[in-house]
Short mmCIF file of C-alpha atoms in Angstrom, two decimals:
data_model
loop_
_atom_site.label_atom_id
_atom_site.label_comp_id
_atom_site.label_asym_id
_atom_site.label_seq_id
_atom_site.Cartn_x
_atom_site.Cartn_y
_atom_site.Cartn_z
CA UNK A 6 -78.85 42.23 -129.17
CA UNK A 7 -80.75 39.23 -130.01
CA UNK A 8 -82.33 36.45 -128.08
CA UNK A 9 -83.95 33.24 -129.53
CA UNK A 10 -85.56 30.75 -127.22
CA UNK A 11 -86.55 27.43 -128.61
CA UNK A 12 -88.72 25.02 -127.04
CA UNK A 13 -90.44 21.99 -128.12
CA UNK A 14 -87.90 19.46 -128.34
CA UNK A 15 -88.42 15.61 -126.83
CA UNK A 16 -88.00 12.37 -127.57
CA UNK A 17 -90.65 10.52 -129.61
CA UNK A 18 -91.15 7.24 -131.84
CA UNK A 19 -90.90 6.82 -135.19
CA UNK A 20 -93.65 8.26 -137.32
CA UNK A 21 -94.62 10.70 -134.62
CA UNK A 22 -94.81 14.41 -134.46
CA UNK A 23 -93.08 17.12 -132.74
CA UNK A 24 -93.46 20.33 -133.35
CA UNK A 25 -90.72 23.17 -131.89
CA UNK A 26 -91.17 26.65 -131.26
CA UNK A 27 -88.73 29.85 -131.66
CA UNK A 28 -89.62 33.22 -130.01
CA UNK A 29 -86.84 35.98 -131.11
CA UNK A 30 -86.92 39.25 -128.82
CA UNK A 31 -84.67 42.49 -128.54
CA UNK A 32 -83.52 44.99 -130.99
CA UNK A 33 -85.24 43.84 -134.17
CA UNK A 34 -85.41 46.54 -137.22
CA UNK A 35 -85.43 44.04 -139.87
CA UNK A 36 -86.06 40.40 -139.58
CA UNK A 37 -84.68 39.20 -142.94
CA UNK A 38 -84.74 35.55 -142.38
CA UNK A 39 -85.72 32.80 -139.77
CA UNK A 40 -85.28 28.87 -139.64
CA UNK A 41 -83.91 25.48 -137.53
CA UNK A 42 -80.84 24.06 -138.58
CA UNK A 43 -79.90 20.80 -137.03
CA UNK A 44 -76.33 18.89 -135.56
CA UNK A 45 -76.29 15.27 -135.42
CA UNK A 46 -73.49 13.86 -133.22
CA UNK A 47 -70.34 13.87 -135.26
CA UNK A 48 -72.10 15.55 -138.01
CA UNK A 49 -71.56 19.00 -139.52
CA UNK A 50 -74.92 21.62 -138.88
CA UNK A 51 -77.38 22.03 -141.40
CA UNK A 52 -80.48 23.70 -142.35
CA UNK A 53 -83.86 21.98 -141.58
CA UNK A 54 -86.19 25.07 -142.91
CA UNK A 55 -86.02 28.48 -143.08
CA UNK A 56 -88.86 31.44 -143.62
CA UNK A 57 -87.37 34.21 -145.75
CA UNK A 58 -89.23 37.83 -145.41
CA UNK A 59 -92.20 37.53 -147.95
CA UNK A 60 -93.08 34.19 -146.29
CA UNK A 61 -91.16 32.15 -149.14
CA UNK A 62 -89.65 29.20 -147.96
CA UNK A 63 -86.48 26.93 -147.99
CA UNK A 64 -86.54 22.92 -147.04
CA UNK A 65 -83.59 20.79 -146.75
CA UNK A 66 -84.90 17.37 -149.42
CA UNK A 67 -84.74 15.06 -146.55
CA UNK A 68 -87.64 16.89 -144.83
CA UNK A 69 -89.82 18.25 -147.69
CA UNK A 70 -93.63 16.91 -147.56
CA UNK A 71 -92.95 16.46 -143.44
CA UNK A 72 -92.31 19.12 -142.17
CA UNK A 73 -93.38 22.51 -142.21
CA UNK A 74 -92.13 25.87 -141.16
CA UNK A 75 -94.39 28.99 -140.35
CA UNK A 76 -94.77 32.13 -138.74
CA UNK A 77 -96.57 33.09 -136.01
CA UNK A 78 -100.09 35.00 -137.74
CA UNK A 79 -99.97 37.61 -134.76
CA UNK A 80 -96.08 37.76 -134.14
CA UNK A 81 -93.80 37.84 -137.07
CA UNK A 82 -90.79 36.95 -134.73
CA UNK A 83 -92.23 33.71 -133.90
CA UNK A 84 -91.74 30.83 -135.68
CA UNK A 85 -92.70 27.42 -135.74
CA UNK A 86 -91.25 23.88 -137.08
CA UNK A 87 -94.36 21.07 -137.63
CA UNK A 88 -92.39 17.98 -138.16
CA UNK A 89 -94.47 14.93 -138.79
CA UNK A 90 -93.56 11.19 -139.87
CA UNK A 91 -89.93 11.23 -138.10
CA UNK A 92 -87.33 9.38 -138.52
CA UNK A 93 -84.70 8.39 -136.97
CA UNK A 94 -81.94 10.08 -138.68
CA UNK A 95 -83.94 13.03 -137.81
CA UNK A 96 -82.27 13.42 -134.39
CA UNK A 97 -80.13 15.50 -133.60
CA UNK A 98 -79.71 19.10 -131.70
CA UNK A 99 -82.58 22.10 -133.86
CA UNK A 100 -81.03 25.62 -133.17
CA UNK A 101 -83.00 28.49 -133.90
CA UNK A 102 -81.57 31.14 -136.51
CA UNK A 103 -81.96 34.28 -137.01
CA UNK A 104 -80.44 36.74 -139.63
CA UNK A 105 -81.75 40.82 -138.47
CA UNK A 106 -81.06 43.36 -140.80
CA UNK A 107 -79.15 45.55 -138.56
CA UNK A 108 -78.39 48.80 -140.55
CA UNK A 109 -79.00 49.45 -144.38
CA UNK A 110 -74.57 48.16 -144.48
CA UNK A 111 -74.92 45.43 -142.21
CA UNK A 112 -76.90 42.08 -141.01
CA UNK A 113 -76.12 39.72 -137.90
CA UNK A 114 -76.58 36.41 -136.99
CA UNK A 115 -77.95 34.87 -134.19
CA UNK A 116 -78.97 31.29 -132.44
CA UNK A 117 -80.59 29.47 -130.15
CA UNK A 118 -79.39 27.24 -127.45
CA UNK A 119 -80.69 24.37 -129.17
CA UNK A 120 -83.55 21.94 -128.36
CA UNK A 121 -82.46 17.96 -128.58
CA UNK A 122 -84.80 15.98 -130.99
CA UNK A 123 -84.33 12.14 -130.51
CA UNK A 124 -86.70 9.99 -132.90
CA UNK A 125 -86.27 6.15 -131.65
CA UNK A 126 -87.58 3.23 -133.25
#
């Protein structure tokens, strides 16, 4: 089993920063990919950013040139979400995801909580 913790979230004006953090822990053999997706209320999830094993990564267009997903340089199961210049269609609930290359046959799934992320102007 899995656990991701986010933390990170708040409420801030437009054009600030925020910048969230996810720590995975448990079983881990293979971490294949790790990212945010976000919910706004009455909207359908979707990804924010994701890291992909190799360090490549994937931006939604509404976020690219703000903000920027890494991994922790010590702790590959850490990862963080810079987000700078927000806006306020930029709130909304960030979960954590996590997809961990169980077996050679099999990979799971897992998520935060969630941290809220409310941009006001």
């Amino acid at each position: 089993q899995v656990q991701l913790v986010e933390s990170g979230g708040g409420s801030v004006q437009v054009g600030g920063s925020l910048r969230l953090t996810c720590t995975a822990s448990g079983v881990i053999p293979r971490l294949n990919a790790m990212g945010w997706y976000r919910q706004a209320e009455g909207k359908p999830r979707e990804l924010v950013a994701t890291i992909l094993r190799g360090d490549n990564t994937v931006y939604v267009d509404s976020v690219k040139g703000r903000f920027t997903i890494s991994r922790d340089n010590a702790k590959n199961t850490v990862v963080y979400l810079q987000m700078n210049n927000l806006k306020p269609e930029d709130t909304g609930v960030y979960y954590c995801n996590a997809e961990v290359q169980s077996t050679s046959y099999s990979a799971h799934t897992y998520w935060g909580q969630g941290t809220q992320v409310t941009v006001s102007s």
